[in-house]
Amino acid sequence: VGPESMTNDACLSYYGVISIGTPPQSFKVIFDTGSSNLWVPSIYCNSAACNNHAKFDPRGSSTYRQNGRPLSITYGTGSMTGILGYDTVTLFSILASSFCLSQTEAPFMQNMQADGIFGLAYPSLSLSSATPVFDNMMNGGLINLNLFSVYLSSNNQRGSAVTFGGVDTNHYSGSITWIPLSKELYCQITVDSVSGNGQAVACNDGCQAIVDTGTSMIVGPQSDIDNINAWLGASSQNGEYIVNCSNIGQMPDVTFNINGNQFTLPASAYVYQVQYSSCITGFGATGGNMWTLGDVFLKQYYSIYKRGQNMLGLAKA
Amino acid sequence: CLVQIPLEKGKRARVVLEEQGLWEEYRQKYPYNPMAKFDGSFA
């Protein structure tokens, strides 16, 4: 049983296509800076979750090598089990010899468009010491710089991208702010405070936050999230914070103060529409003291993960 | 040596479930627990 847990976030929406094996078998994967393994469903899985997705068939790949070690990842409501395997992963036009876990069963994934999860966090988080694909790319000299960057388009269906080995100047404006990581396991940083209209509304004495492309919302401790949502005028309902969709234009900005810099989110970024024309804020509560800056934040800020120097770069997307 | 993977913005699982009238049942059965991803003690 592995130590790594994973998401069951039903609001994740960005995925890219990779191929595994020879000849290549294609999969849609979520690029997740909050985990380190590559998971895809396989032919060994017959759950409803797997049957809704592309499955990897190791018999159809001449480059597949089976490790066979059983693994399990727990998440909020269950577990995903599988075996460790090795194969060639194709990213666009580049080949990265790597590992994949080729069996999975995770009910929450049944309705996700993505088939699997492509972990981009540090190797120390990886199960069974499997080298993450990005590290294999670096170790194999397939990319020049030990960094990758993520652009999540706010409005359009297209245009979002993960760039390995560099940054794309078309995806941000202004200068890049570099922030040292406070812990090199996830992309963890120190947030000084969260403010609105110049006043602190949460995280008054500083807090730790994980920058995570595998989380859709901004998540924080219950009391802080309650404070922000109360300040925004949102009402709590079944664990979500409801606002009137027609009020978005009048709602205030929320600013994350990080390393002496301000990263501001307009209401149009942190409010989104859900069922029956209601709207919820993108600030969700969790147990513990850790914050997670997910897609709600990352749609506004192009993020650069400078693994070589343990720095995070943020620039206006 | 610069590799760019385009990302698609797909339909959220939540939206799919809402359209099928299954969201409330799903969220009760699989309540979202974001910290479980980072700390097993929350799972």
mmCIF file of C-alpha atoms in Angstrom, chain A residues 154-314:
data_model
loop_
_atom_site.group_PDB
_atom_site.id
_atom_site.type_symbol
_atom_site.label_atom_id
_atom_site.label_comp_id
_atom_site.label_asym_id
_atom_site.label_seq_id
_atom_site.Cartn_x
_atom_site.Cartn_y
_atom_site.Cartn_z
ATOM 1 C CA SER A 154 -9.864 30.935 -18.786
ATOM 2 C CA ASN A 155 -12.324 31.466 -21.532
ATOM 3 C CA ASN A 156 -11.563 29.401 -24.547
ATOM 4 C CA GLN A 157 -11.872 25.695 -24.994
ATOM 5 C CA ARG A 158 -8.455 25.684 -26.634
ATOM 6 C CA GLY A 159 -5.108 27.315 -26.003
ATOM 7 C CA SER A 160 -4.199 25.719 -22.681
ATOM 8 C CA ALA A 161 -0.888 23.892 -22.581
ATOM 9 C CA VAL A 162 1.808 22.251 -20.515
ATOM 10 C CA THR A 163 5.293 23.150 -21.726
ATOM 11 C CA PHE A 164 8.218 20.967 -20.755
ATOM 12 C CA GLY A 165 11.724 22.407 -20.736
ATOM 13 C CA GLY A 166 10.836 26.075 -20.954
ATOM 14 C CA VAL A 167 8.281 28.855 -20.817
ATOM 15 C CA ASP A 168 6.092 30.157 -23.607
ATOM 16 C CA THR A 169 6.117 33.948 -23.702
ATOM 17 C CA ASN A 170 2.817 33.905 -25.582
ATOM 18 C CA HIS A 171 1.117 32.630 -22.450
ATOM 19 C CA TYR A 172 1.825 35.459 -20.020
ATOM 20 C CA SER A 173 2.293 39.186 -19.811
ATOM 21 C CA GLY A 174 4.540 41.280 -17.610
ATOM 22 C CA SER A 175 7.370 39.835 -15.601
ATOM 23 C CA ILE A 176 7.646 36.509 -13.840
ATOM 24 C CA THR A 177 7.675 36.566 -10.044
ATOM 25 C CA TRP A 178 9.853 33.847 -8.568
ATOM 26 C CA ILE A 179 8.829 32.322 -5.263
ATOM 27 C CA PRO A 180 10.992 29.883 -3.300
ATOM 28 C CA LEU A 181 9.351 26.596 -2.394
ATOM 29 C CA SER A 182 8.960 26.022 1.322
ATOM 30 C CA LYS A 183 8.981 22.251 0.877
ATOM 31 C CA GLU A 184 10.176 20.203 -2.090
ATOM 32 C CA LEU A 185 7.641 17.438 -2.117
ATOM 33 C CA TYR A 186 4.759 19.195 -3.724
ATOM 34 C CA CYS A 187 5.007 22.691 -5.084
ATOM 35 C CA GLN A 188 4.529 24.158 -1.618
ATOM 36 C CA ILE A 189 4.898 27.863 -0.936
ATOM 37 C CA THR A 190 4.339 30.324 1.900
ATOM 38 C CA VAL A 191 1.398 32.708 1.543
ATOM 39 C CA ASP A 192 1.710 35.880 3.650
ATOM 40 C CA SER A 193 -2.013 36.604 3.778
ATOM 41 C CA VAL A 194 -5.230 36.696 1.782
ATOM 42 C CA SER A 195 -6.803 40.115 1.508
ATOM 43 C CA GLY A 196 -9.680 42.006 -0.017
ATOM 44 C CA ASN A 197 -10.067 45.757 -0.323
ATOM 45 C CA GLY A 198 -6.721 46.102 1.430
ATOM 46 C CA GLN A 199 -7.730 44.181 4.538
ATOM 47 C CA ALA A 200 -6.744 40.663 5.516
ATOM 48 C CA VAL A 201 -9.666 38.266 5.199
ATOM 49 C CA ALA A 202 -7.830 34.967 5.750
ATOM 50 C CA CYS A 203 -4.422 33.489 6.446
ATOM 51 C CA ASN A 204 -3.681 36.494 8.661
ATOM 52 C CA ASP A 205 -0.449 35.140 10.118
ATOM 53 C CA GLY A 206 0.776 33.424 6.974
ATOM 54 C CA CYS A 207 0.002 29.936 5.774
ATOM 55 C CA GLN A 208 1.303 27.128 3.613
ATOM 56 C CA ALA A 209 -0.185 26.424 0.198
ATOM 57 C CA ILE A 210 0.305 23.706 -2.394
ATOM 58 C CA VAL A 211 0.046 24.866 -5.997
ATOM 59 C CA ASP A 212 -1.826 22.041 -7.636
ATOM 60 C CA THR A 213 -3.074 21.651 -11.186
ATOM 61 C CA GLY A 214 -4.908 18.529 -10.000
ATOM 62 C CA THR A 215 -7.295 20.503 -7.795
ATOM 63 C CA SER A 216 -9.987 22.624 -9.373
ATOM 64 C CA MET A 217 -10.733 25.082 -6.574
ATOM 65 C CA ILE A 218 -8.861 27.133 -4.008
ATOM 66 C CA VAL A 219 -9.064 25.086 -0.855
ATOM 67 C CA GLY A 220 -8.223 26.189 2.667
ATOM 68 C CA PRO A 221 -8.924 25.691 6.368
ATOM 69 C CA GLN A 222 -12.591 25.824 7.322
ATOM 70 C CA SER A 223 -12.414 29.019 9.396
ATOM 71 C CA ASP A 224 -10.462 30.935 6.741
ATOM 72 C CA ILE A 225 -12.749 29.776 3.947
ATOM 73 C CA ASP A 226 -15.792 30.664 6.033
ATOM 74 C CA ASN A 227 -14.332 34.145 6.551
ATOM 75 C CA ILE A 228 -13.669 34.725 2.856
ATOM 76 C CA ASN A 229 -17.077 33.488 1.782
ATOM 77 C CA ALA A 230 -18.865 35.487 4.481
ATOM 78 C CA TRP A 231 -16.968 38.565 3.343
ATOM 79 C CA LEU A 232 -18.047 37.836 -0.235
ATOM 80 C CA GLY A 233 -21.660 37.472 0.872
ATOM 81 C CA ALA A 234 -21.882 33.795 -0.071
ATOM 82 C CA SER A 235 -24.274 31.501 1.752
ATOM 83 C CA SER A 236 -23.238 28.020 2.804
ATOM 84 C CA GLN A 237 -25.267 25.149 1.431
ATOM 85 C CA ASN A 238 -24.236 21.486 1.623
ATOM 86 C CA GLY A 239 -20.604 22.438 1.951
ATOM 87 C CA GLU A 240 -20.674 24.822 -0.994
ATOM 88 C CA TYR A 241 -20.814 28.595 -0.996
ATOM 89 C CA ILE A 242 -23.604 29.994 -3.147
ATOM 90 C CA VAL A 243 -23.702 33.461 -4.666
ATOM 91 C CA ASN A 244 -26.113 35.168 -7.022
ATOM 92 C CA CYS A 245 -24.769 34.848 -10.550
ATOM 93 C CA SER A 246 -26.021 38.291 -11.440
ATOM 94 C CA ASN A 247 -23.852 39.844 -8.695
ATOM 95 C CA ILE A 248 -20.510 38.768 -10.117
ATOM 96 C CA GLY A 249 -19.849 42.208 -11.562
ATOM 97 C CA GLN A 250 -20.193 43.811 -8.133
ATOM 98 C CA MET A 251 -18.160 41.303 -6.156
ATOM 99 C CA PRO A 252 -14.704 42.325 -4.893
ATOM 100 C CA ASP A 253 -11.290 41.060 -5.903
ATOM 101 C CA VAL A 254 -9.501 38.601 -3.620
ATOM 102 C CA THR A 255 -5.733 38.982 -3.357
ATOM 103 C CA PHE A 256 -3.153 36.412 -2.355
ATOM 104 C CA ASN A 257 -0.063 38.089 -0.943
ATOM 105 C CA ILE A 258 2.911 35.872 -1.630
ATOM 106 C CA ASN A 259 6.549 36.671 -0.982
ATOM 107 C CA GLY A 260 5.856 40.387 -1.039
ATOM 108 C CA ASN A 261 3.829 40.268 -4.246
ATOM 109 C CA GLN A 262 0.114 40.519 -4.868
ATOM 110 C CA PHE A 263 -1.792 37.984 -6.939
ATOM 111 C CA THR A 264 -5.328 39.190 -7.459
ATOM 112 C CA LEU A 265 -8.371 37.207 -8.534
ATOM 113 C CA PRO A 266 -11.434 39.021 -9.892
ATOM 114 C CA ALA A 267 -14.866 37.603 -9.145
ATOM 115 C CA SER A 268 -15.125 36.356 -12.712
ATOM 116 C CA ALA A 269 -12.239 34.027 -11.883
ATOM 117 C CA TYR A 270 -13.383 32.671 -8.543
ATOM 118 C CA VAL A 271 -17.121 32.293 -9.211
ATOM 119 C CA TYR A 272 -18.504 29.672 -11.513
ATOM 120 C CA GLN A 273 -21.906 28.539 -12.558
ATOM 121 C CA VAL A 274 -23.279 25.163 -11.565
ATOM 122 C CA GLN A 275 -26.590 23.394 -11.810
ATOM 123 C CA TYR A 276 -29.904 25.267 -12.087
ATOM 124 C CA SER A 277 -28.206 28.548 -12.934
ATOM 125 C CA SER A 278 -26.806 29.000 -9.445
ATOM 126 C CA CYS A 279 -23.230 30.056 -8.854
ATOM 127 C CA ILE A 280 -20.685 28.945 -6.288
ATOM 128 C CA THR A 281 -17.425 30.486 -5.220
ATOM 129 C CA GLY A 282 -14.218 28.633 -5.946
ATOM 130 C CA PHE A 283 -13.187 28.793 -2.276
ATOM 131 C CA GLY A 284 -13.754 25.424 -0.629
ATOM 132 C CA ALA A 285 -13.029 24.216 2.883
ATOM 133 C CA THR A 286 -10.966 21.283 3.984
ATOM 134 C CA GLY A 287 -9.634 19.809 7.182
ATOM 135 C CA GLY A 288 -6.202 20.791 8.423
ATOM 136 C CA ASN A 289 -4.300 24.006 7.913
ATOM 137 C CA MET A 290 -2.961 23.578 4.402
ATOM 138 C CA TRP A 291 -4.192 25.602 1.447
ATOM 139 C CA THR A 292 -4.352 24.398 -2.133
ATOM 140 C CA LEU A 293 -4.188 26.833 -5.025
ATOM 141 C CA GLY A 294 -5.884 24.966 -7.828
ATOM 142 C CA ASP A 295 -7.197 25.796 -11.270
ATOM 143 C CA VAL A 296 -9.244 28.777 -10.044
ATOM 144 C CA PHE A 297 -5.936 30.463 -9.211
ATOM 145 C CA LEU A 298 -3.904 28.994 -12.067
ATOM 146 C CA LYS A 299 -6.293 30.192 -14.765
ATOM 147 C CA GLN A 300 -5.263 33.713 -13.776
ATOM 148 C CA TYR A 301 -1.557 33.035 -13.331
ATOM 149 C CA TYR A 302 0.767 31.219 -15.686
ATOM 150 C CA SER A 303 2.797 28.899 -13.460
ATOM 151 C CA ILE A 304 6.389 27.794 -13.956
ATOM 152 C CA TYR A 305 7.742 24.913 -11.931
ATOM 153 C CA LYS A 306 11.494 25.382 -11.798
ATOM 154 C CA ARG A 307 12.379 22.013 -10.377
ATOM 155 C CA GLY A 308 16.129 22.535 -10.675
ATOM 156 C CA GLN A 309 16.111 25.526 -8.330
ATOM 157 C CA ASN A 310 13.022 24.639 -6.277
ATOM 158 C CA MET A 311 11.238 27.791 -7.330
ATOM 159 C CA LEU A 312 7.755 28.596 -8.544
ATOM 160 C CA GLY A 313 7.287 31.307 -11.131
ATOM 161 C CA LEU A 314 3.973 33.134 -11.491
#
